Every structure is written in structure tokens, then in C-alpha cells.
Coordinates of C-alpha atoms and ligand atoms in Angstrom, one line a residue:
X1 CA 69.9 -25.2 30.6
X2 CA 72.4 -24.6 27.6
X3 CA 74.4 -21.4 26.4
X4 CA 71.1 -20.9 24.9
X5 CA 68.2 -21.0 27.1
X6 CA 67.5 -18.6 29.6
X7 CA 67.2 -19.8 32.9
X8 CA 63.4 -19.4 34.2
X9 CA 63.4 -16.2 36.6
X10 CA 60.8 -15.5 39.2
X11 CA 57.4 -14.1 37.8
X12 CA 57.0 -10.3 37.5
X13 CA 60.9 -10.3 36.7
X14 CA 61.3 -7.6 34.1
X15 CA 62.9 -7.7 30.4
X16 CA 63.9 -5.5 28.4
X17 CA 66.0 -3.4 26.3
X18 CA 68.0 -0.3 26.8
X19 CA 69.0 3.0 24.9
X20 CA 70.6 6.7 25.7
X21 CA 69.2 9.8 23.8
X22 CA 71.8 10.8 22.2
X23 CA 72.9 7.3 20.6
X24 CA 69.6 7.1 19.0
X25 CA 67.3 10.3 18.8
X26 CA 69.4 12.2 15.8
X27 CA 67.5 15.8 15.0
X28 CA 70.3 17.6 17.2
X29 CA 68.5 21.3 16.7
X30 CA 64.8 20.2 15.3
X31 CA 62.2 22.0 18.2
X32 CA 63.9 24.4 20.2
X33 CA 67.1 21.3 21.5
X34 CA 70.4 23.5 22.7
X35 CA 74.2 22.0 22.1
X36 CA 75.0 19.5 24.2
X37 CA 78.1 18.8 25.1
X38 CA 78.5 15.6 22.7
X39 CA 77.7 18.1 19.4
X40 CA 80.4 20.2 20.5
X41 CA 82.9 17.1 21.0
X42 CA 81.8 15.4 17.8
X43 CA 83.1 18.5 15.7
X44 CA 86.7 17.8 17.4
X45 CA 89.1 16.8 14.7
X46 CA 90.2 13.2 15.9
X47 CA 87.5 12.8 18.9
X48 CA 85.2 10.3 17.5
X49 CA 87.0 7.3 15.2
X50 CA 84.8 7.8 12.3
X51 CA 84.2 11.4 12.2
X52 CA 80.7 11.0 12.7
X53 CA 78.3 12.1 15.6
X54 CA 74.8 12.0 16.9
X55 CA 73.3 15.0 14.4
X56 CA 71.4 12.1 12.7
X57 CA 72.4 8.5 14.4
X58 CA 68.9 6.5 14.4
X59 CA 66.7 8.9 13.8
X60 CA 64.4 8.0 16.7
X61 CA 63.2 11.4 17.2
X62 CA 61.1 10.6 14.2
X63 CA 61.1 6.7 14.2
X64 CA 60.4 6.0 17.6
X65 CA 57.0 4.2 16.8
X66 CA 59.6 2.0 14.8
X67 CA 61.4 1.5 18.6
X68 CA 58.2 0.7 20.0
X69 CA 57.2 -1.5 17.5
X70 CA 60.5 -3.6 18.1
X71 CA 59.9 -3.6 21.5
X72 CA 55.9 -5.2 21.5
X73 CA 57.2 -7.9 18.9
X74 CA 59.7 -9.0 21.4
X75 CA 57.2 -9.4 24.1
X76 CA 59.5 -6.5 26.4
X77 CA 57.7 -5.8 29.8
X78 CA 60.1 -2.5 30.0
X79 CA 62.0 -0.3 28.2
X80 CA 65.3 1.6 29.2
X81 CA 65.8 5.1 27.6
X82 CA 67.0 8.7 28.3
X83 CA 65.9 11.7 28.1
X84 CA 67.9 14.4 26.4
X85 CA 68.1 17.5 28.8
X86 CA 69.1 20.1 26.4
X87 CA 65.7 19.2 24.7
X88 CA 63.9 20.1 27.9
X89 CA 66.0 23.3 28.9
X90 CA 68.1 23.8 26.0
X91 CA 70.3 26.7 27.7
X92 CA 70.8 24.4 31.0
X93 CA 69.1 26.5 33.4
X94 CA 66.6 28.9 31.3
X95 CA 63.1 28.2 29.6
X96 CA 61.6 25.0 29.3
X97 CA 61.2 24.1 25.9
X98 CA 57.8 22.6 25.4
X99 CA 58.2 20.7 22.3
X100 CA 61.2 18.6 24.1
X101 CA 58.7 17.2 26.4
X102 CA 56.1 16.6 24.5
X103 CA 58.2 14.2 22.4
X104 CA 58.9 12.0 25.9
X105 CA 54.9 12.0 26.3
X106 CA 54.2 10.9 23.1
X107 CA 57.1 8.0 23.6
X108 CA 55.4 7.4 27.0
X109 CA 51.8 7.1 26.0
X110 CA 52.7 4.8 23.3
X111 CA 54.9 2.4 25.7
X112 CA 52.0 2.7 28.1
X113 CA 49.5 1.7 25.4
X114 CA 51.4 -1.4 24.8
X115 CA 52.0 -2.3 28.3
X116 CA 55.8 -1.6 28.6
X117 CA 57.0 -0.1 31.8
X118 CA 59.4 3.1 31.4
X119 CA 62.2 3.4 33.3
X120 CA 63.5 6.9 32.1
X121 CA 67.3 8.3 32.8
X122 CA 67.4 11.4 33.4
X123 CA 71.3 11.7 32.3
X124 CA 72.6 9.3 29.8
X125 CA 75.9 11.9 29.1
X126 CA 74.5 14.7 27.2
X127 CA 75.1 18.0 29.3
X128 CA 73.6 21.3 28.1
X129 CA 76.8 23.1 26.2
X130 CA 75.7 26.1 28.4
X131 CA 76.7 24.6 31.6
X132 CA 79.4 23.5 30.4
X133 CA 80.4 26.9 29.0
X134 CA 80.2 27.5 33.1
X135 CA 82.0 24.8 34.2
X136 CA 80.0 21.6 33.5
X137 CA 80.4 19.1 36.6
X138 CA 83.2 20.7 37.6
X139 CA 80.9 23.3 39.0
X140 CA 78.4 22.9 41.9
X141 CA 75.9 24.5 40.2
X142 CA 75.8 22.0 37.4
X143 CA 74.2 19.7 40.2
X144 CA 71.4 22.0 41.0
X145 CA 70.7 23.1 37.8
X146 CA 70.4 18.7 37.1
X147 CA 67.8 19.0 39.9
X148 CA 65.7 21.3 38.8
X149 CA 65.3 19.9 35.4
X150 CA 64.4 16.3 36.9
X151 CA 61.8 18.0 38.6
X152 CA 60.4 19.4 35.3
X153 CA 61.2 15.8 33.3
X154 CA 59.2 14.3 36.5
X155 CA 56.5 16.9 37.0
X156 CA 55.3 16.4 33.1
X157 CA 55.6 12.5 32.8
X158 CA 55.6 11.1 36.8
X159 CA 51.7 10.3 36.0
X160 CA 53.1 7.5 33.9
X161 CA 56.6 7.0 34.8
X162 CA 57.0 5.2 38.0
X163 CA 60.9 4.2 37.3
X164 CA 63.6 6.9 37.4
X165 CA 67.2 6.5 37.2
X166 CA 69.0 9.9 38.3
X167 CA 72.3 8.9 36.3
X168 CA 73.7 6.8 33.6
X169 CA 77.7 5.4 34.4
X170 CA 79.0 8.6 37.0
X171 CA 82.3 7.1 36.2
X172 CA 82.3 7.7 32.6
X173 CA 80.6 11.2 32.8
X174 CA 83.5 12.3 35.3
X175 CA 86.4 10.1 34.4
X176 CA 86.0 8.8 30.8
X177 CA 85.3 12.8 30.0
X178 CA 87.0 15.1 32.8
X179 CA 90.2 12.7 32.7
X180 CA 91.0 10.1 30.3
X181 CA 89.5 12.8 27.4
X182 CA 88.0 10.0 25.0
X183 CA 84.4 11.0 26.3
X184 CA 82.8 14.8 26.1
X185 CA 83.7 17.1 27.2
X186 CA 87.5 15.6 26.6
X187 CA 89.4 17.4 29.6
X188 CA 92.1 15.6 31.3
X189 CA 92.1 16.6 34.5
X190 CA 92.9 15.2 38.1
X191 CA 90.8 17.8 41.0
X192 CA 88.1 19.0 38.1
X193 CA 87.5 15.1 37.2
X194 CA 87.3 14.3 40.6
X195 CA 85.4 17.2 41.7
X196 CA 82.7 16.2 38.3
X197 CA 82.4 12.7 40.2
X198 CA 81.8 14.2 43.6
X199 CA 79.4 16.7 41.8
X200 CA 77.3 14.3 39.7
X201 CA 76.6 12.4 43.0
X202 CA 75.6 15.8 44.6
X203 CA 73.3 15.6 41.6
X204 CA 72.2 12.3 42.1
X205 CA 71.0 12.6 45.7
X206 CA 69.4 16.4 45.0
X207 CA 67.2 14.6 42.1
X208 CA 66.6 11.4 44.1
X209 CA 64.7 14.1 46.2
X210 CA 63.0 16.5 43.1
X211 CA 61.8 13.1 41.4
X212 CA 60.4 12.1 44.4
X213 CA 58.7 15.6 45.1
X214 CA 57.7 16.2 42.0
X215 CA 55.9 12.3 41.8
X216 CA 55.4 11.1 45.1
X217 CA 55.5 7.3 45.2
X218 CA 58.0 6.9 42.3
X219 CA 61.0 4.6 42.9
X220 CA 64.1 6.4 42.3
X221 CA 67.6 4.6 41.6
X222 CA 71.0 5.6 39.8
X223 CA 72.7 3.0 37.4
X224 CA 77.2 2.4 38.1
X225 CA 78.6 0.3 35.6
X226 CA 80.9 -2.1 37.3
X227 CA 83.7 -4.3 36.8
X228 CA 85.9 -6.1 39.1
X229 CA 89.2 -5.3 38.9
X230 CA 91.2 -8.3 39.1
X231 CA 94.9 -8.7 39.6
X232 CA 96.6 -9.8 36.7
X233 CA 99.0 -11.5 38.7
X234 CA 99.2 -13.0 42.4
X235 CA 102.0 -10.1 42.8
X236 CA 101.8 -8.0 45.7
X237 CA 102.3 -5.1 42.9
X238 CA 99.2 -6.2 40.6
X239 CA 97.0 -6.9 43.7
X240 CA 97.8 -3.4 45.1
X241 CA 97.0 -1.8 41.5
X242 CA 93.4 -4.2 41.5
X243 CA 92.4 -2.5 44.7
X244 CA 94.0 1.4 43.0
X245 CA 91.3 0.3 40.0
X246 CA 88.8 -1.0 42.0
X247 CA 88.7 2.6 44.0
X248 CA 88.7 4.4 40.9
X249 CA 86.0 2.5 38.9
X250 CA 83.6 1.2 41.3
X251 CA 84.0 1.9 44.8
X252 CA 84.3 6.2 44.3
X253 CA 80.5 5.4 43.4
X254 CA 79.5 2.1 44.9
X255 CA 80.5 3.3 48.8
X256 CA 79.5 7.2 48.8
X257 CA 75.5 5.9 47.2
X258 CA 74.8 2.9 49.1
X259 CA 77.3 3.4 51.9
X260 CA 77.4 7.4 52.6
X261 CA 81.1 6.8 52.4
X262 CA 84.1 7.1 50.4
X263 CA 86.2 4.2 50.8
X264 CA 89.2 3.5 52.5
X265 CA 92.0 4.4 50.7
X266 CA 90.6 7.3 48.4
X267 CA 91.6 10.1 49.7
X268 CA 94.9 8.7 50.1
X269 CA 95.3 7.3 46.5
X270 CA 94.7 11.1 45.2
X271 CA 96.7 13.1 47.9
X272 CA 98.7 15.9 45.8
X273 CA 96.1 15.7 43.0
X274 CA 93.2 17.1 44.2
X275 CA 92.7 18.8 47.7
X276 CA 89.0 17.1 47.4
X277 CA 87.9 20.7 49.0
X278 CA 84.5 20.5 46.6
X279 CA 83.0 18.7 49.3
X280 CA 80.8 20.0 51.5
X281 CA 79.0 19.4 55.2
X282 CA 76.1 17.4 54.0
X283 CA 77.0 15.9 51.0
X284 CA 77.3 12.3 51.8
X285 CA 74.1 12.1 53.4
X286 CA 72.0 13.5 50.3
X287 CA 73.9 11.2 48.5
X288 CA 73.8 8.1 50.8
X289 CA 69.9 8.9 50.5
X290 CA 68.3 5.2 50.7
X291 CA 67.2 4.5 47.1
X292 CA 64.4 2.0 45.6
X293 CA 66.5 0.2 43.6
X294 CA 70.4 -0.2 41.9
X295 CA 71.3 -0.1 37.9
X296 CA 73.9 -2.4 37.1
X297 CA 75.5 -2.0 34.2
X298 CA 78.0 -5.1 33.4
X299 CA 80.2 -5.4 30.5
X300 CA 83.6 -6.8 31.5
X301 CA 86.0 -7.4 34.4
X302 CA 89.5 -5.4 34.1
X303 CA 92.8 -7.5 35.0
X304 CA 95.1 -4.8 36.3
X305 CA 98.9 -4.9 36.0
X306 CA 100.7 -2.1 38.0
X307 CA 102.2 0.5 35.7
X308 CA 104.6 3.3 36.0
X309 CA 102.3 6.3 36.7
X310 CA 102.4 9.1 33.2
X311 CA 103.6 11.8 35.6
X312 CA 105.7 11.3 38.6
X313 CA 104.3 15.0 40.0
X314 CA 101.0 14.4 41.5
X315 CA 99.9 17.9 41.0
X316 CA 100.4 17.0 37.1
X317 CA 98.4 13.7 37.2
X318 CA 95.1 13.1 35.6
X319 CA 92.5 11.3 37.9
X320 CA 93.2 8.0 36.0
X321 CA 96.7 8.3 36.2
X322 CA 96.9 5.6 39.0
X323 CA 99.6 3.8 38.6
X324 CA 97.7 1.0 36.7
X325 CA 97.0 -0.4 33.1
X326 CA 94.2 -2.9 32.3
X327 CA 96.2 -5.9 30.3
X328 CA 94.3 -9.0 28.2
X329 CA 94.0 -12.4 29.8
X330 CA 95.6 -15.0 27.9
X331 CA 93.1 -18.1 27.4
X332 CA 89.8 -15.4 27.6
X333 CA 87.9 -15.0 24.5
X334 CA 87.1 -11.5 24.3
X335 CA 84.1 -9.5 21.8
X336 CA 84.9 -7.3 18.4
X337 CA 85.9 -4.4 21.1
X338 CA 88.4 -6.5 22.8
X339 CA 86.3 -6.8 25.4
X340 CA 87.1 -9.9 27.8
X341 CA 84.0 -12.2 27.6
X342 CA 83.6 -13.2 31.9
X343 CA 79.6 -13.8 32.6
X344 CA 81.2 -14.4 36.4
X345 CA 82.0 -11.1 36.5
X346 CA 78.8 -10.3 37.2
X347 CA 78.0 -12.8 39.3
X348 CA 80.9 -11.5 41.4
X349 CA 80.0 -7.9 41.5
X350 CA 76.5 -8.9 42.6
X351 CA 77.2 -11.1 44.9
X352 CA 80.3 -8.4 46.1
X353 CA 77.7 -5.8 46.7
X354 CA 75.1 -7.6 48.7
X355 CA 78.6 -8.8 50.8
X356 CA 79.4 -5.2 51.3
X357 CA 76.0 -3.5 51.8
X358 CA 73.6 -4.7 53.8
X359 CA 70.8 -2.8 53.4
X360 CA 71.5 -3.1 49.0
X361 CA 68.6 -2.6 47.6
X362 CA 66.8 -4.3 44.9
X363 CA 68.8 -4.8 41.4
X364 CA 68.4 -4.8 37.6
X365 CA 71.1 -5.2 35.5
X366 CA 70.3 -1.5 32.8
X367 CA 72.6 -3.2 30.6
X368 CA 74.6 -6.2 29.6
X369 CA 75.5 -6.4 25.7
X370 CA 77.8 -7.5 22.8
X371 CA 78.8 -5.5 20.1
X372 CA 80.0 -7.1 16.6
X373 CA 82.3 -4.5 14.7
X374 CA 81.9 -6.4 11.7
X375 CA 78.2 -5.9 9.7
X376 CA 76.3 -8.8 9.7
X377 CA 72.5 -7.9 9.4
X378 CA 71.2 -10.9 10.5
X379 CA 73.2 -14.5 12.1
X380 CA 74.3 -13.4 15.4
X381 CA 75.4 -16.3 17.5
X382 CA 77.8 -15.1 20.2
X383 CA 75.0 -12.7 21.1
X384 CA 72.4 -15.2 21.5
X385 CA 75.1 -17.0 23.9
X386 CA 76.5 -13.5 25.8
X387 CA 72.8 -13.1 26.4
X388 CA 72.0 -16.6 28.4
X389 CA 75.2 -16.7 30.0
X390 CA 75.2 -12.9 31.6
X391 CA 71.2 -13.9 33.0
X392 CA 72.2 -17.4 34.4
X393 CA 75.5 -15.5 36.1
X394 CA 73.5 -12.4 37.8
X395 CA 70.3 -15.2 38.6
X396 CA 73.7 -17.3 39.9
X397 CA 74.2 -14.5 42.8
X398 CA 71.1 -15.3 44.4
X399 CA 70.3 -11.4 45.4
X400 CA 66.6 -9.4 45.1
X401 CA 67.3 -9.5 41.3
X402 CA 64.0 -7.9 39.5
X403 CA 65.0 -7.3 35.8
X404 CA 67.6 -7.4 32.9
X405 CA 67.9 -4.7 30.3
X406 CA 69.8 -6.0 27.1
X407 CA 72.1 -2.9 25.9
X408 CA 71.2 -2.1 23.2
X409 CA 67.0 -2.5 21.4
X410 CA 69.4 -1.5 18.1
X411 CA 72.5 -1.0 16.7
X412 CA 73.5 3.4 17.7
X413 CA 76.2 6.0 17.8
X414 CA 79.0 4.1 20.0
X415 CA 80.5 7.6 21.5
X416 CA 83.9 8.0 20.8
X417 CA 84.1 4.8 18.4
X418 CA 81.3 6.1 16.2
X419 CA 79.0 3.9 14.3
X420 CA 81.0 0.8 13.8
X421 CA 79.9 -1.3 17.1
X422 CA 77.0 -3.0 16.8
X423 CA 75.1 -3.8 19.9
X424 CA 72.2 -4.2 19.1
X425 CA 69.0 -7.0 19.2
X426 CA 68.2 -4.9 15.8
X427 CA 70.4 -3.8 12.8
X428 CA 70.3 -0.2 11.4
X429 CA 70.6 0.7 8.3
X430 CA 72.6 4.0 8.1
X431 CA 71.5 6.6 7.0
X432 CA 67.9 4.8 6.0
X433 CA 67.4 4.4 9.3
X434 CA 65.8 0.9 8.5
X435 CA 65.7 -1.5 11.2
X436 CA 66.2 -5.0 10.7
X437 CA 65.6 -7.6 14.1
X438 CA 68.7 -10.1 14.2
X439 CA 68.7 -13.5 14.9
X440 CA 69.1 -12.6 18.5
X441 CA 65.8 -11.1 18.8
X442 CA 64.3 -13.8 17.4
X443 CA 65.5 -15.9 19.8
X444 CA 65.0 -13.4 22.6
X445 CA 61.2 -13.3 21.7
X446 CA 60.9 -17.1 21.8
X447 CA 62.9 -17.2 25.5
X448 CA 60.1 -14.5 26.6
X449 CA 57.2 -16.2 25.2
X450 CA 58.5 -19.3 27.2
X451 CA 59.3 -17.6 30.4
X452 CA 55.9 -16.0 30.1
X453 CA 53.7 -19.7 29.7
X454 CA 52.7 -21.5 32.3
X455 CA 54.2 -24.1 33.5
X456 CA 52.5 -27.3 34.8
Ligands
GBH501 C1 77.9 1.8 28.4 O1 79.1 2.1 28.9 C2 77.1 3.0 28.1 O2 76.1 3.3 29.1 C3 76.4 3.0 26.8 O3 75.9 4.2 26.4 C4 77.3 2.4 25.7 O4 76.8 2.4 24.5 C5 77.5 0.9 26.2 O5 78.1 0.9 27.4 C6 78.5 0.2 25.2 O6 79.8 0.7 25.3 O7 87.3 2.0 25.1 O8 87.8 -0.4 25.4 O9 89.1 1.3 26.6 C7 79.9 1.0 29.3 C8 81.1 1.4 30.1 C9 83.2 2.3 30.1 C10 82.7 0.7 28.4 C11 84.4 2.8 29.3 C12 83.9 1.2 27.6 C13 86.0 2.1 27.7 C14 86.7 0.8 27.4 N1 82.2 1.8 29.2 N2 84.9 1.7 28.5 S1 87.8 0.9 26.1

């Protein structure tokens, strides 16, 4: 096996690519959609790098025959996308809005025609404005409201959709938008950010149960994205600021969903910031709720260095005020983001959950990607190697692995750093909308054909 082959996985293992509505769909108030809270952020002066948003990004909402297209001539057994709950209840908790759905069953049909398994998130990051107008995660409600719609996304397409993931990256909804402020709906807060995360996992487990209500037999799972925190030194300091980012990242999630715990040490890290009095008798339970399977989402380990904190008040600190700062590794060649390339990163967070939690259940990684900032239509080597690398580390782990969602089918709106990433298997031209498949999905087609012949 080189830097690029993929190794041979077990048969039935699933491939595929991954996308989030907003990044790709465009036609923001065609057929009844609301605001959700990523229009509202886009307009900020300053909040996304190029000024741009998701009004038209790829256009899917009209081109997804072009997405499904892409995805048969790659030979993709599944294919990772959201739905967009403003077009399903555009006011967050009013009328259904017909025409919403029926775009997801046309998607649907069409993926089922060509024998590509769905696996549908029901929140990739794009909140109804309304319930934000009330709150957003800060509120309780926010979580019921989320359940309620799942059950109307699950009622309508559950005949044909057997995968569900309840949430996209609870850490970025909460803390990427509540806290650090570079993420919708850009607060920067210490108890509402912590009581978003506590309430998107409310969310979680209440879904987990509507999905399952709503289409009984239906395996329900949530996707984290992960990344060891490693320290930056052998310091007592750095290693104490690891664990502080490690808490904060993965572990807030990892331990209350497949432990029905919040680790040791949480509580403690935010005493004075938040009097963690949004949760309730019950809570951990619903969300501890055993689940069919875990979305990992891997992109990077973090080396932490202890910092000063930004405010020496707790009461004044944001929840990613911690006391930490994530520092490059000299000697690790990192992507266009900055991003450090470390496939054993994954292999270690794998490996670090099955060591942790027994009962784990099975795994796909929902996304592992490169993005080049530079725009090359076509050669794109380091993909073709971050691809086979990130498979042979998570097959390395040896746990109940069952699939591997490249992020992303094509190249979308990158949130707060607009349009110039690239991630994806397939250029875009913008605005045309034309996509173009890359070298990598070439190459990606070949490795599936392979994987797919018998072998004597
Ligand atoms: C995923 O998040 C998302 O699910 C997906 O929508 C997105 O397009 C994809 O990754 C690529 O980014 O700005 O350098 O300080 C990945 C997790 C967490 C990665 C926040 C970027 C900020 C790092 N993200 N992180 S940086």
C-alpha cells in the first residue's frame, strides 16, 4: 500500500461524500425558506472574510441532479447531506412548508434510484432566525422545537431514509457561535455558550427518540468532530492546558452521548462562569440514550500551549477562554488553512474512544477533507494523498469501522472564510455553478472500482 492506494476495507464498508445545506443549496427565500441564522450573520460587516454568504453558494437547490450525477460516476454507496430546517418550518416552530420537503424527496428518490444510501443531518448549523429571535440554543425550547421538526423531516422521508444523524459538530454550533463569535450567531458568551451545548444535546437525545418514533427501525446517530488535544510541550503547564482543551472540544460531547456523563473536571474548569443551572433531572439519560452508530468528523489534532486567560474575572470569561492557545508544530506540514496534516490523529481518537467506552457503537468517519485556498480546477495531489492516508489511519484503529465520508462531493461556502477553501472532490465554478471533477475524483472512482472487484 502507498500514499496512494486505499487500503482494502471489509465488504459492505460504505463511501462516500459529504455536504451541509447551507454550503451548497443557495435559493435562501425561493419556496416559502425563513432566515436562518447564517443569512442574518452573513450581512454582518466583517463576519465572513469575503463578504459573501450562502444566498447563492452552489446552487444545489436547482442543480442537485448535477450532485447526484457526481456522486453515480464515482461509484458512491452513500451520500452525506443536510437538510435545511428553515425550509421545512421556516418560522422554527409554525407551519410546515410543503415545498421544503418536497425538495428532500425529490433528492431522495433520485439517490434511491441510483442506489446511494442517504444518511440525512438533521442540523448542519442553520437555526431558524425565529428561534433565535427567542433565544436560539440558549433556550430550552430551541431543543423541543428541533424535535418536533425531526419528526416532520422523518415522518415525510423515513420510508427511504434509514440513516439519521441528529447533529452536525455540537461544539461548533455552541462554541464556535455562542463563544468564540466567528460562527452564527456570533455571541461570545461563557453560561449562554455553555448552556447552547448542554441544550443541543437535550436536542439530540429528544430527536434520537422523534426519528425513531416517527420511522421505527431507523438507526439514529449524532456526528462530534474531534481532535486530540496534544501538549505542546512535556510541561506540566501544556499538559494541564491539553486536558483544559480536550474537556472543551471533545469530551463536553464525547462523555455526556456515549457515557451519560460530563467528565471529570468540567464543572470545575467553568466554576464562576456559568452556574450550569440549565440542566435538568433527566437530562443525561435522554442524552446518554444508546445510539446505532457515531459520526466522526476528523480534520486535525490541536497542540495546546497554556496561555494567560483574556479575562482574569471568571464571570467575564467566554466559554473558550480556558487558559489555552492552539500553537503550530514545527516539522508538521500543515494544508492552505494552516491546518496541521496528522492522519494518526485519527487513528488516536478512534482507538481513544473504543478505550474509553465500552459499549461505542459502530463508526463512520462523516468527514475527513483538504481544502486548497489556491484555485486549481483540476491536479490535486495532496488530496489524493490526505485521502489514503486518513482511511489507512482510522482502518489502523482496528474498531467496528463501517464507512468514510470524504468532506466535501464539491468545492462550497466555507462559513466564516467564505468561498476561498476548496474542499472539494469537484471544482465549482462561481457563480456558473459549473462543476468540474478534480483529479482526486478520478482517482477516488478508480480506488472504488477496485475495492468493489473481486478478488481471487
Ligand atoms: C467541518 O467543521 C464542518 O462540519 C463543515 O461544514 C466544514 O465545511 C468543514 O469542517 C471544513 O471546515 O478557523 O483555523 O481557527 C470542522 C471543524 C472547527 C474546523 C472549527 C475549523 C476552526 C479552526 N471546524 N475550526 S480555525
Amino acid at each position: 500500500m502507498t500514499d496512494s492506494e486505499l487500503p482494502r476495507m471489509p465488504a459492505g464498508f460504505l463511501w462516500g461524500a459529504a455536504t451541509a445545506a447551507y454550503q451548497i443549496e443557495g435559493a435562501v427565500a425561493e419556496d416559502g425558506r425563513g432566515d436562518s441564522i447564517w443569512d442574518t450573520f452573513s450581512r454582518r460587516s466583517g463576519a465572513v472574510a469575503d463578504g459573501s454568504s450562502g444566498a447563492v453558494a452552489c446552487d444545489s437547490y436547482h442543480r442537485w441532479r448535477d450532485d447526484v450525477d457526481l456522486l453515480d460516476g464515482l461509484g458512491a454507496g452513500a451520500y452525506r447531506f443536510s437538510i435545511a430546517w428553515p425550509r421545512i418550518v421556516p418560522s422554527g416552530d409554525g407551519e410546515v412548508n410543503k415545498p421544503g420537503l418536497d425538495y428532500y424527496d425529490r433528492l431522495v428518490d433520485a439517490l434511491c434510484e441510483r442506489g446511494i444510501r442517504p444518511f440525512v443531518t438533521l442540523y448542519h448549523w442553520d437555526l431558524p432566525q425565529a428561534l433565535e429571535d427567542r433565544g436560539g440554543w440558549r433556550a430550552r425550547d430551541t431543543a423541543e422545537r428541533f424535535a418536533e421538526y425531526a419528526s416532520v423531516a422523518a415522518g415525510r422521508l423515513g420510508d427511504r431514509v434509514g440513516d439519521w444523524i441528529t447533529l452536525n459538530e455540537p461544539y461548533c454550533s455552541s462554541i464556535v457561535g455562542y463563544a468564540e463569535g466567528r460562527h452564527a450567531p456570533g455571541a461570545t458568551e461563557g453560561h449562554g455558550a455553555l448552556a447552547a451545548a448542554h441544550h443541543l444535546l437535550v436536542g439530540h437525545g429528544l430527536a434520537v427518540a422523534a426519528v425513531r418514533a416517527a420511522c421505527p427501525g431507523a438507526r439514529v446517530g449524532i456526528t462530534l468532530n474531534l481532535s486530540p488535544a496534544v501538549p505542546a510541550t512535556s510541561s506540566e503547564a501544556d499538559r494541564d492546558a491539553a486536558r483544559r482543551m480536550d474537556l472543551l472540544v471533545n469530551r463536553q460531547f464525547t462523555d455526556p452521548v456515549l457515557g451519560g456523563a460530563y467528565p471529570d473536571g468540567f464543572d470545575r474548569l467553568y466554576a464562576g462562569v456559568s452556574d450550569l443551572s440549565f440542566r435538568r433531572a433527566g437530562d443525561l439519560a435522554l442524552i446518554g440514550a444508546p445510539l446505532d452508530f457515531l459520526g466522526v468528523n476528523y480534520y486535525y489534532r490541536i497542540h495546546a500551549a497554556a496561555a494567560p486567560y483574556e479575562q482574569p474575572d471568571p464571570a467575564l470569561r467566554t466559554a473558550c477562554d480556558i487558559g489555552v492557545r492552539s500553537v503550530p508544530r514545527e516539522g508538521v506540514p500543515v494544508t492552505d488553512l494552516g491546518w496541521p496534516i496528522e492522519p494518526r490523529g485519527l487513528t488516536d481518537t478512534l482507538t481513544g474512544l473504543a478505550g474509553r467506552f465500552p459499549g461505542l457503537p459502530p463508526i463512520y468517519v462523516t468527514e475527513n477533507g483538504v481544502a486548497e485556498v489556491r484555485e486549481d480546477p483540476g491536479a490535486d495531489p495532496d488530496r489524493i494523498r490526505f485521502i489514503a492516508t486518513h482511511v489507512a489511519a482510522a482502518a489502523e484503529a482496528g474498531v467496528d469501522l463501517r464507512g468514510y465520508f470524504y468532506w466535501s462531493l464539491i468545492d462550497n461556502f466555507e462559513w466564516a472564510r467564505g468561498y476561498g477553501p476548496r474542499f472539494g472532490l469537484a471544482h465549482v465554478d462561481y457563480p456558473t455553478g459549473n462543476r468540474t471533477p478534480r483529479a482526486s475524483y478520478h482517482w477516488l472512482r478508480d480506488q472504488l472500482a477496485r475495492q468493489h472487484a473481486t478478488t481471487v
